[in-house]
PDB file of C-alpha atoms in Angstrom:
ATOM      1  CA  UNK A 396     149.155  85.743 122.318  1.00 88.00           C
ATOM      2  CA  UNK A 397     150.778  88.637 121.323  1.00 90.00           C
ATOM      3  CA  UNK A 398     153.688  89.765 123.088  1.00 91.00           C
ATOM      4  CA  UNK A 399     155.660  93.086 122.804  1.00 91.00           C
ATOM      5  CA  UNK A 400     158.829  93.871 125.033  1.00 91.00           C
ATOM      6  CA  UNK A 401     159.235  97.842 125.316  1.00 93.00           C
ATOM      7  CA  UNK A 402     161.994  99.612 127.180  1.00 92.00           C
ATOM      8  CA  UNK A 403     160.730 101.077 130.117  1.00 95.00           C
ATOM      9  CA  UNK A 404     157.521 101.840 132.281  1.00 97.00           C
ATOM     10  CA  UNK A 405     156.753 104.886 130.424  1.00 97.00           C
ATOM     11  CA  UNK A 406     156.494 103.343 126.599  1.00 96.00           C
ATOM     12  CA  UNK A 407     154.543 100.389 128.664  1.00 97.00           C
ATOM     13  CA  UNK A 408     151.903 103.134 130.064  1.00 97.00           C
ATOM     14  CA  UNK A 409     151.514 104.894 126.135  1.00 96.00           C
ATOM     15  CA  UNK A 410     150.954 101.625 124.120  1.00 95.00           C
ATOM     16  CA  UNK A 411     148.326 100.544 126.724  1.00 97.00           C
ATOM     17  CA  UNK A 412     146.703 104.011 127.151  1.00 97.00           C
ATOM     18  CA  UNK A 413     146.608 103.614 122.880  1.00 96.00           C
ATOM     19  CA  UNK A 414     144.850 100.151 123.012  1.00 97.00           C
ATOM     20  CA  UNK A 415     142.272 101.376 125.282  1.00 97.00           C
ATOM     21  CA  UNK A 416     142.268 104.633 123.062  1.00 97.00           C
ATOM     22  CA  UNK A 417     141.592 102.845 120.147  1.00 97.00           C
ATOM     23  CA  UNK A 418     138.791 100.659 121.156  1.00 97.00           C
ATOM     24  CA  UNK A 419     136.721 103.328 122.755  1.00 97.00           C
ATOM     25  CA  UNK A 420     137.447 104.943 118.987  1.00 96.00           C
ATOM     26  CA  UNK A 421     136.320 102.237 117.617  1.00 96.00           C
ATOM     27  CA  UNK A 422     133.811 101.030 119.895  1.00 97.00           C
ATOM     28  CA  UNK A 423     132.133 104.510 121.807  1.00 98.00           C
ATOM     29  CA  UNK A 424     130.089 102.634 123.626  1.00 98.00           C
ATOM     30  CA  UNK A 425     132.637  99.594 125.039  1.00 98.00           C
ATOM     31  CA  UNK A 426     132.506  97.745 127.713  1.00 98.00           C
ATOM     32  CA  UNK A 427     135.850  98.044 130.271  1.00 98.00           C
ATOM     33  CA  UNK A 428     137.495  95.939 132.192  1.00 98.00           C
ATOM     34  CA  UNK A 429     139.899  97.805 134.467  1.00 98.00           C
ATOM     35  CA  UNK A 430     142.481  97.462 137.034  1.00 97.00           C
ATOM     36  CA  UNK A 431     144.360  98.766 139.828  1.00 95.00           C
ATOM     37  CA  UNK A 432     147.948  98.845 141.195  1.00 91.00           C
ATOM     38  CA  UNK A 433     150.906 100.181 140.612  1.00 93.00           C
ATOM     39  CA  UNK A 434     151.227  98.935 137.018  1.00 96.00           C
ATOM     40  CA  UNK A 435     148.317 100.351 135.444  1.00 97.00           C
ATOM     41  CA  UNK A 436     148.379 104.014 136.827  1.00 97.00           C
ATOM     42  CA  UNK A 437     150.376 105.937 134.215  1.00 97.00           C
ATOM     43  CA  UNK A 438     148.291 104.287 131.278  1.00 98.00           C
ATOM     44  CA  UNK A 439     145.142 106.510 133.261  1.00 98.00           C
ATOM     45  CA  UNK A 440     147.491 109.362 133.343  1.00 98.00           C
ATOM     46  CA  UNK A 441     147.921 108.926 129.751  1.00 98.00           C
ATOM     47  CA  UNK A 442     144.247 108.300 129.166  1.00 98.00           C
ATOM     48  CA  UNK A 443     143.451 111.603 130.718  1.00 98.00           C
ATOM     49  CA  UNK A 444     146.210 113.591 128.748  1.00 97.00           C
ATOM     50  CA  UNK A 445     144.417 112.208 125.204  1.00 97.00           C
ATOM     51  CA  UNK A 446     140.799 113.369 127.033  1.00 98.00           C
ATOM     52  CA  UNK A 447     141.936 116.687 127.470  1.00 97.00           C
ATOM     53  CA  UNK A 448     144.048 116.607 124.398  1.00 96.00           C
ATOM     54  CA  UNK A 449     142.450 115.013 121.831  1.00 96.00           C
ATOM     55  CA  UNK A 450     138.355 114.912 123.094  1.00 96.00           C
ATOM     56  CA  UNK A 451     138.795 110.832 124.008  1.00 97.00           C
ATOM     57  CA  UNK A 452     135.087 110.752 124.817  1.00 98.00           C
ATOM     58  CA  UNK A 453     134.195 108.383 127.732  1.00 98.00           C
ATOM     59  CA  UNK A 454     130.569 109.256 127.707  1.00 98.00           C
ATOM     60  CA  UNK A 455     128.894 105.957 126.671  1.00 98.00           C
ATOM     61  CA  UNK A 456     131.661 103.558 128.101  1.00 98.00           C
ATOM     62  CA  UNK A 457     130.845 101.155 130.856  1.00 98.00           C
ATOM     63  CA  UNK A 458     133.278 100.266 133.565  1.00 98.00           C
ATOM     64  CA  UNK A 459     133.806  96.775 135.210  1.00 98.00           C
ATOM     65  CA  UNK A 460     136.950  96.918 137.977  1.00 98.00           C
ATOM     66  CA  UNK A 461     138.909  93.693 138.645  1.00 97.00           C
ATOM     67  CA  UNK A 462     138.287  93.548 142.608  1.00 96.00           C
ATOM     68  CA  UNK A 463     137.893  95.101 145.770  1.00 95.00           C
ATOM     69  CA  UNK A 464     139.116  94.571 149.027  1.00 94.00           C
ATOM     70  CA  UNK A 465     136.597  93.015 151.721  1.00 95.00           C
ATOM     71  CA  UNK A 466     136.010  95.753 154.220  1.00 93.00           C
ATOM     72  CA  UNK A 467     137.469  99.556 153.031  1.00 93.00           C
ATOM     73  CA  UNK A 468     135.046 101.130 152.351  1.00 93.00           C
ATOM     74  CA  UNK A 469     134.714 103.600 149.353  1.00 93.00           C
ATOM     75  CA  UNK A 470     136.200 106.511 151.185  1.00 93.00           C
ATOM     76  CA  UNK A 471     138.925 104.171 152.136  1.00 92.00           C
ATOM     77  CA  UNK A 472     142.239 106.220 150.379  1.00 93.00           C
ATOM     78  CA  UNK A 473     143.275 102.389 150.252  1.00 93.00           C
ATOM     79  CA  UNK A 474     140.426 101.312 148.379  1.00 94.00           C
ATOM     80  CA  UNK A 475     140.011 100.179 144.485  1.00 95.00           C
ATOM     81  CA  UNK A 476     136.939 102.926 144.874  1.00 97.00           C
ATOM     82  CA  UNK A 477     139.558 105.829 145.837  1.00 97.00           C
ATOM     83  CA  UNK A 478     142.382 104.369 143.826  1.00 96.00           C
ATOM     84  CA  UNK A 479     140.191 104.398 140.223  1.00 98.00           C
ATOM     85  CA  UNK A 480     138.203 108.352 141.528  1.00 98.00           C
ATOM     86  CA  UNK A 481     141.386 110.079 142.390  1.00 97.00           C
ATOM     87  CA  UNK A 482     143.427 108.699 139.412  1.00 97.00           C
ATOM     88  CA  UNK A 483     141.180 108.047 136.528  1.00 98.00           C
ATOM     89  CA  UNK A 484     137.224 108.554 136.944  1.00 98.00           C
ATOM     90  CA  UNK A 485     136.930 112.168 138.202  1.00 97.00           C
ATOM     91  CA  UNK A 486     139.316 113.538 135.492  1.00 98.00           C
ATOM     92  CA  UNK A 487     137.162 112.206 132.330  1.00 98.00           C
ATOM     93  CA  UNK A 488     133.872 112.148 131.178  1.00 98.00           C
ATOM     94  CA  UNK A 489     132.451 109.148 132.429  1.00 98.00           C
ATOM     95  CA  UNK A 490     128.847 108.818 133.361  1.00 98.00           C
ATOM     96  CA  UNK A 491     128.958 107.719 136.680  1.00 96.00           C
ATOM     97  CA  UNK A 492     125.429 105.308 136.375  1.00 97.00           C
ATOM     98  CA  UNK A 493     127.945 103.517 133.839  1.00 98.00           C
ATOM     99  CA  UNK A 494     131.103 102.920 136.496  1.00 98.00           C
ATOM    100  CA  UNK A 495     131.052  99.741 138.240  1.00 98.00           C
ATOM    101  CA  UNK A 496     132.958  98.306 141.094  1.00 97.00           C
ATOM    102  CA  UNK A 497     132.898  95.277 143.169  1.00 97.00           C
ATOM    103  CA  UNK A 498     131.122  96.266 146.999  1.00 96.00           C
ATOM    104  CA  UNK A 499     133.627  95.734 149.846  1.00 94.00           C
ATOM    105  CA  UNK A 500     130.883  96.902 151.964  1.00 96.00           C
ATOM    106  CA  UNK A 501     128.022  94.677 151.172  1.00 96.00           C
ATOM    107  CA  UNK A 502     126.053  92.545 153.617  1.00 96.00           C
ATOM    108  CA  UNK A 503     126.573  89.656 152.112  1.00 97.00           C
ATOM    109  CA  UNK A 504     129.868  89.202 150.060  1.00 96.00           C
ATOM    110  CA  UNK A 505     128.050  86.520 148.071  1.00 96.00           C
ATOM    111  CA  UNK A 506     125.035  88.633 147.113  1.00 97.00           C
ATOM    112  CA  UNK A 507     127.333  91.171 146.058  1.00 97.00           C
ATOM    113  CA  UNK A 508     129.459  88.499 143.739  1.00 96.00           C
ATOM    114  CA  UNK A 509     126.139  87.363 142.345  1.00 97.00           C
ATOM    115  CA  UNK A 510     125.236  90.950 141.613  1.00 97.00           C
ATOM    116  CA  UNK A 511     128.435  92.215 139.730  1.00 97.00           C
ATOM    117  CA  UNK A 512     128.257  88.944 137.601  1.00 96.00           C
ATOM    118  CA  UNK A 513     125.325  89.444 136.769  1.00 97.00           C
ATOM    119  CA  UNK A 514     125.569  93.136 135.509  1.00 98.00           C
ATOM    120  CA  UNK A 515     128.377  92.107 133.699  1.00 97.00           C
ATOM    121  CA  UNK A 516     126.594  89.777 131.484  1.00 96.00           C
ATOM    122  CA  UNK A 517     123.765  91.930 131.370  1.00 97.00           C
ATOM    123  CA  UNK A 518     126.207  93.949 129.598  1.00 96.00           C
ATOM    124  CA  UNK A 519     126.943  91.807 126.895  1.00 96.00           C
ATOM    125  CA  UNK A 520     130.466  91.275 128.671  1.00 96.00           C
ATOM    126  CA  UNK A 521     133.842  92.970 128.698  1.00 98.00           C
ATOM    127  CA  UNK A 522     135.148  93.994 125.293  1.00 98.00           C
ATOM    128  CA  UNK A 523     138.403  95.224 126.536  1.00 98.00           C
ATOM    129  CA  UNK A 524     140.160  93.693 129.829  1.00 98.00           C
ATOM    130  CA  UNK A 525     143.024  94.817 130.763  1.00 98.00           C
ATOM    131  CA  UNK A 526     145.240  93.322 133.954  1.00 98.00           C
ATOM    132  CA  UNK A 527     148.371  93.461 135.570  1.00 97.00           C
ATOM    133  CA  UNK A 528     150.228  90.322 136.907  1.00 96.00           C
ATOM    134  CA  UNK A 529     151.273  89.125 140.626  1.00 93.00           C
ATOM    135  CA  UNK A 530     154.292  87.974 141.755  1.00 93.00           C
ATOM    136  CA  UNK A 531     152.865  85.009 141.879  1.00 93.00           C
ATOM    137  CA  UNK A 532     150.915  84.906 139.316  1.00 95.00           C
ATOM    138  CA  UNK A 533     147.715  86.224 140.128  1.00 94.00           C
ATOM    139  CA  UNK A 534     145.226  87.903 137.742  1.00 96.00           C
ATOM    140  CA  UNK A 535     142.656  90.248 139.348  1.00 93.00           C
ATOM    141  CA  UNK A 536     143.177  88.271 142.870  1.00 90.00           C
ATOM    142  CA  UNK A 537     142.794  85.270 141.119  1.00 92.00           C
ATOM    143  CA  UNK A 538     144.954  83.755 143.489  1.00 90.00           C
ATOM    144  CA  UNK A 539     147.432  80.251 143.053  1.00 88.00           C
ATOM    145  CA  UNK A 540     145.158  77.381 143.926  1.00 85.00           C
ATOM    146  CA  UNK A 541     144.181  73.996 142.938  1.00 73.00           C
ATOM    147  CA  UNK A 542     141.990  74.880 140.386  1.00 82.00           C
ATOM    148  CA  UNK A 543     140.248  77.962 138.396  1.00 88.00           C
ATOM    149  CA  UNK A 544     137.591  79.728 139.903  1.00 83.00           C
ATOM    150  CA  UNK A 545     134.987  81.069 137.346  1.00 89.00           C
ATOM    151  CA  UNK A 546     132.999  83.968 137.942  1.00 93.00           C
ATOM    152  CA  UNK A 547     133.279  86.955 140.233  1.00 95.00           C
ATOM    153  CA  UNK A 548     133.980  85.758 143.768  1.00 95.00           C
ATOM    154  CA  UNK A 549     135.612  85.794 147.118  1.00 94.00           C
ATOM    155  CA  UNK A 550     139.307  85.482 147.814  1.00 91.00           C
ATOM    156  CA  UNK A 551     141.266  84.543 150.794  1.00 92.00           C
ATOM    157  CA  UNK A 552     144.711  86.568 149.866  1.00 88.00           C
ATOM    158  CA  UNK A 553     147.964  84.761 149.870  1.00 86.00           C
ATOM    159  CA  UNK A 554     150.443  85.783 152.310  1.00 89.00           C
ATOM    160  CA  UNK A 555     152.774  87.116 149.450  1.00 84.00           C
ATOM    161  CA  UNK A 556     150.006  88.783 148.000  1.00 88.00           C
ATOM    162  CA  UNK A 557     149.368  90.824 151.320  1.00 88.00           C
ATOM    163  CA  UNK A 558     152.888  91.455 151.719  1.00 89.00           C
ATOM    164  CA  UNK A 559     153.180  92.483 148.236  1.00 86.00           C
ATOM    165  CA  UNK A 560     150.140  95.163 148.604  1.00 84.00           C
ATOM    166  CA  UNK A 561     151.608  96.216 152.135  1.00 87.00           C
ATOM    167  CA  UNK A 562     153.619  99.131 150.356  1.00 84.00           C
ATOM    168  CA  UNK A 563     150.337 100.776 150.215  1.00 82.00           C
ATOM    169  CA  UNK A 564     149.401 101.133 153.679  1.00 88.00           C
ATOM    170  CA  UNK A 565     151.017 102.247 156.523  1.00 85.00           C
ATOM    171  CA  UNK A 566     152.232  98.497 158.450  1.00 86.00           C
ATOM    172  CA  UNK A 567     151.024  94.810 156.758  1.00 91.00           C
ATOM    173  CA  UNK A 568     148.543  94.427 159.627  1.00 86.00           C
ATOM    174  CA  UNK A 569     146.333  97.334 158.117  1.00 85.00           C
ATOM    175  CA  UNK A 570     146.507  94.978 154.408  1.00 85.00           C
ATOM    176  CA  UNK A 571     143.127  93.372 153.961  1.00 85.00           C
ATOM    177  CA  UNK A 572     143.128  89.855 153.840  1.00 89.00           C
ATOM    178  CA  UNK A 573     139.687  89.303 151.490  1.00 92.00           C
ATOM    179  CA  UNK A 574     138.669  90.479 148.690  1.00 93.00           C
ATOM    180  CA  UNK A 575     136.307  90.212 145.873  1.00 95.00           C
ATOM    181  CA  UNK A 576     137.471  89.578 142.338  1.00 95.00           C
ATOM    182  CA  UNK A 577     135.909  88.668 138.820  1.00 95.00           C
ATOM    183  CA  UNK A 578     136.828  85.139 138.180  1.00 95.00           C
ATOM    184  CA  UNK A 579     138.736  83.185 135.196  1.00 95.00           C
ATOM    185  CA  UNK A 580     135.989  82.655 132.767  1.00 95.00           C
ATOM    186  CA  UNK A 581     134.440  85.954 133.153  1.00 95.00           C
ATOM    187  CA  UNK A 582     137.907  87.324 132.145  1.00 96.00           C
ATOM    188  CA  UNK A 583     138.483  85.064 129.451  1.00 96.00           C
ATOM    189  CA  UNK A 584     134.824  85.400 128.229  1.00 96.00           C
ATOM    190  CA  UNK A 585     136.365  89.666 127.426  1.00 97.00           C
ATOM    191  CA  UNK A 586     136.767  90.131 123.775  1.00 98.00           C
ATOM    192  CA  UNK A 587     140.532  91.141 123.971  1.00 98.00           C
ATOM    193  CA  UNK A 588     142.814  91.354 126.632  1.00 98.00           C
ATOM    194  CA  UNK A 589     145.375  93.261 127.172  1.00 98.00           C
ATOM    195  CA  UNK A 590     148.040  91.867 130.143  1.00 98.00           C
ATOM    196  CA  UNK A 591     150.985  94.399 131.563  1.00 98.00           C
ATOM    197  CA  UNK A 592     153.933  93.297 133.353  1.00 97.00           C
ATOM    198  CA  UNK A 593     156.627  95.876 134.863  1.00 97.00           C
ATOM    199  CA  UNK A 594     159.409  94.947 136.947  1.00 95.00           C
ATOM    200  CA  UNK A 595     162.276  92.832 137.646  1.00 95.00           C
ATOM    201  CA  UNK A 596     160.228  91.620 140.464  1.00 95.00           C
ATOM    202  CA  UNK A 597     157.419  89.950 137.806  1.00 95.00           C
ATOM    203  CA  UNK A 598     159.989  88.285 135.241  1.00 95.00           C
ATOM    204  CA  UNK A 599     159.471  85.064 136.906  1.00 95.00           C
ATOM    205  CA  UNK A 600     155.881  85.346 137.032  1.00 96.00           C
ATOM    206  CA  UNK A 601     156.010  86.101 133.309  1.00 96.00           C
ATOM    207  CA  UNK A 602     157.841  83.516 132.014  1.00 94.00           C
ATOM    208  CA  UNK A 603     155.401  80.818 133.869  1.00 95.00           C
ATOM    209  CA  UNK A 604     152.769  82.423 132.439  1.00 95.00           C
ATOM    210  CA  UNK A 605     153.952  83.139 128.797  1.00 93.00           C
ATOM    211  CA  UNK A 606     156.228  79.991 128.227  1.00 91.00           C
ATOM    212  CA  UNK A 607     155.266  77.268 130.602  1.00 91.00           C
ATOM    213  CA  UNK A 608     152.325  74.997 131.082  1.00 92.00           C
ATOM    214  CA  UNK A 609     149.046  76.206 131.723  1.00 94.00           C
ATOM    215  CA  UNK A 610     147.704  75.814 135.680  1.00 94.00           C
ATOM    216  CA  UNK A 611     146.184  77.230 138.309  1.00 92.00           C
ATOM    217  CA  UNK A 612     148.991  77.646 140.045  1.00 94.00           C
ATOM    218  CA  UNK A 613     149.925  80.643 137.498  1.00 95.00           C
ATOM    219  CA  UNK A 614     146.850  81.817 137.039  1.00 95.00           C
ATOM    220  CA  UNK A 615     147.526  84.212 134.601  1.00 96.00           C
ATOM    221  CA  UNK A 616     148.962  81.221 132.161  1.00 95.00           C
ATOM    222  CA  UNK A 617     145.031  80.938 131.184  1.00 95.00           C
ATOM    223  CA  UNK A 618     145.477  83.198 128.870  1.00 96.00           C
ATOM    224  CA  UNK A 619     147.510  81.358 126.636  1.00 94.00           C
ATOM    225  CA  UNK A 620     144.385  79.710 125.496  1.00 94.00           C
ATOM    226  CA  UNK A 621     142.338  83.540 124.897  1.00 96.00           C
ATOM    227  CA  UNK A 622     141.951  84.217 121.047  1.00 94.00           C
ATOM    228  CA  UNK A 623     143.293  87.652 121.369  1.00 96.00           C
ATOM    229  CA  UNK A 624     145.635  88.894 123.782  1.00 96.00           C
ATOM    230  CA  UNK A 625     148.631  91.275 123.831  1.00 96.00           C
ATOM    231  CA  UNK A 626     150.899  91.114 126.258  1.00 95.00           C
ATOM    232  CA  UNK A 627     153.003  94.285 126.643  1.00 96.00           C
ATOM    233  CA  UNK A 628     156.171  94.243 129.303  1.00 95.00           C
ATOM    234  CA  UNK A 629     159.100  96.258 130.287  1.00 95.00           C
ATOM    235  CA  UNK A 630     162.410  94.812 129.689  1.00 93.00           C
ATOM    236  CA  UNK A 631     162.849  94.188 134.138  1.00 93.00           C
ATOM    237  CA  UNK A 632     159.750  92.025 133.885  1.00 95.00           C
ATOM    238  CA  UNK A 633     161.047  90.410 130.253  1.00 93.00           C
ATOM    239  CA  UNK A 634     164.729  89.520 131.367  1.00 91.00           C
ATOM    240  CA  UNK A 635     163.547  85.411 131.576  1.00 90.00           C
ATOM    241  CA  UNK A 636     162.243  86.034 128.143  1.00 84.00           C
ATOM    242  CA  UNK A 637     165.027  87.037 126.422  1.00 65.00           C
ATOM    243  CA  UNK A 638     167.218  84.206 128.529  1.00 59.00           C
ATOM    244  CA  UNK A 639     164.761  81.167 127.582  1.00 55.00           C
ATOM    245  CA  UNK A 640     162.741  81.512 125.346  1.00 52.00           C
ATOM    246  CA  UNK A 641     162.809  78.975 122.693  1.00 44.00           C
ATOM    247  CA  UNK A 642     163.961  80.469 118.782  1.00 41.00           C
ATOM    248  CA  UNK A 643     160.392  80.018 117.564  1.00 41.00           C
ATOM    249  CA  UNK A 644     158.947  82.081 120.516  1.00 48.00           C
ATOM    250  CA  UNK A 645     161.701  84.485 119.517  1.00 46.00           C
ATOM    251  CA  UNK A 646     161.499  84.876 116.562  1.00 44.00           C
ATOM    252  CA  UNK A 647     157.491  85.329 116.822  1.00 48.00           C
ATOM    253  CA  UNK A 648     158.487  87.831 119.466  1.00 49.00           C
ATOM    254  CA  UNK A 649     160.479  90.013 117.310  1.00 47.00           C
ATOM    255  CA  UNK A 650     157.980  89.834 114.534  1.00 41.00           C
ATOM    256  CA  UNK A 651     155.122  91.318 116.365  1.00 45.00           C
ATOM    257  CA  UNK A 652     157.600  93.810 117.978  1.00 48.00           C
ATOM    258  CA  UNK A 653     158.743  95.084 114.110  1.00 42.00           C
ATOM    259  CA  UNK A 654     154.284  95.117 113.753  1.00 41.00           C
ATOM    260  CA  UNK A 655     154.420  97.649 116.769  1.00 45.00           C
ATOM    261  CA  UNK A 656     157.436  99.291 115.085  1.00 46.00           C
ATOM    262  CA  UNK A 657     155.688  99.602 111.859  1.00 41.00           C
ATOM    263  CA  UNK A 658     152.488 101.063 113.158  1.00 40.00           C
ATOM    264  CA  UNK A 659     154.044 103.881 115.411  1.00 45.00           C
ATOM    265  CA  UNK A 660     155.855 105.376 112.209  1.00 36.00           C
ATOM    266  CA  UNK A 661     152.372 104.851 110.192  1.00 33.00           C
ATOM    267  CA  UNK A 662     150.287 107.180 113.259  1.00 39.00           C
ATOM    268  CA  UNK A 663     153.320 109.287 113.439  1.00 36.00           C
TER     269      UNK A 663
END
């Protein structure tokens, strides 16, 4: 686990619009793993400026979103459908046949699980995952519980959760309280991942995850045990970082962060 502490939301959004830049470089025809929220929109803003900048080509990349809440449907301006259209997939060159999103809609919630498991694997997987981080904890809506749930499936929502997400509607009643999410192994099966935390609000959530035991009660502190993750976080979200974090995990921290140094003057 790689972990880089940058000064504010903005250098957050550019280092993670760069990772993603650089696989699809790399990789033209990768597979995605994307997310919604608050923390991930000004990466696709940044994604969009290197499109139309720099000819980022998007044409043979496949998309896999995180989750979808049970009932909105696409239209929904609330929806993970909406959310990834209006602020990412309309304003690059995507082919649409290659987009992917978990149905809110469908019949059966467990067909539709089944389903987006299945084209995942058929796939070959996710090469490049990126997430945010819960208050609590969460990953996708990988939610606190008892145990980890593996593939895509359904979630009851925690109460802090829905209260959490209530910013984005207009009263907490109008907050979904299902959804449908890709599960713990299908995110650790991803080649890389690449976790973003922003916020005073998620420092505790980030410490359990980075520095403490691994459990399903911090979901996210599964990926402690992925082969290759970066973990990039605004100084509000790293304050328990800085405060506790043994030598050794500082000193490893400021190593990585003098990498990241290194490498901006080297593009530059």
């Amino acid at each position: 686990m790689r972990v880089f502490i940058v000064k504010d939301y903005e250098e957050l959004s550019v280092q993670a619009a760069q990772i993603v830049a650089g696989q699809i470089y790399v990789k033209p025809n990768s597979v995605l793993g994307l997310a919604t929220g608050s923390t991930p929109l000004f990466m696709y803003h940044h994604l969009i400026r290197i499109y139309k900048e720099y000819g980022l080509d998007f044409s043979e990349v496949t998309t896999f979103n995180l989750d979808e809440y049970v009932g909105l449907p696409e239209a929904d301006k609330k929806s993970y459908h909406y959310y990834m259209y209006d602020n990412f997939f309309r304003h690059v060159n995507l082919d649409q046949k290659k987009i992917h999103l978990p149905d809110g809609m469908a019949a059966s919630v467990d067909a539709e699980c089944l389903a987006y498991e299945k084209a995942i694997q058929e796939c070959g997987g996710i090469d490049l995952q990126v997430l945010g981080i819960g208050q609590n904890g969460h990953i996708g809506f990988n939610e606190p519980d008892e145990k980890f749930e593996a593939y895509t499936h359904e979630v009851k929502l925690k109460q802090d959760t829905i209260e959490a997400n209530a910013r984005f509607f207009a009263d907490i009643s109008e907050v979904p309280t299902r959804a449908i999410s890709m599960g713990i192994k299908t995110i650790m099966q991803a080649k890389k991942v690449v976790l973003l935390a922003n916020g005073s609000n998620k420092a505790e959530a980030v410490y359990r995850a980075v520095c403490e035991g691994i459990t399903p009660e911090i979901p996210a502190s599964i990926l402690q045990l992925h082969q290759d993750v970066i973990v990039i976080i605004e100084e509000g979200a790293a304050q328990y970082l800085k405060d506790r974090l043994t030598f050794q995990q500082k000193e490893k921290i400021l190593f990585f962060n003098k990498i990241h140094e290194c490498s901006k003057i080297i593009a530059s």
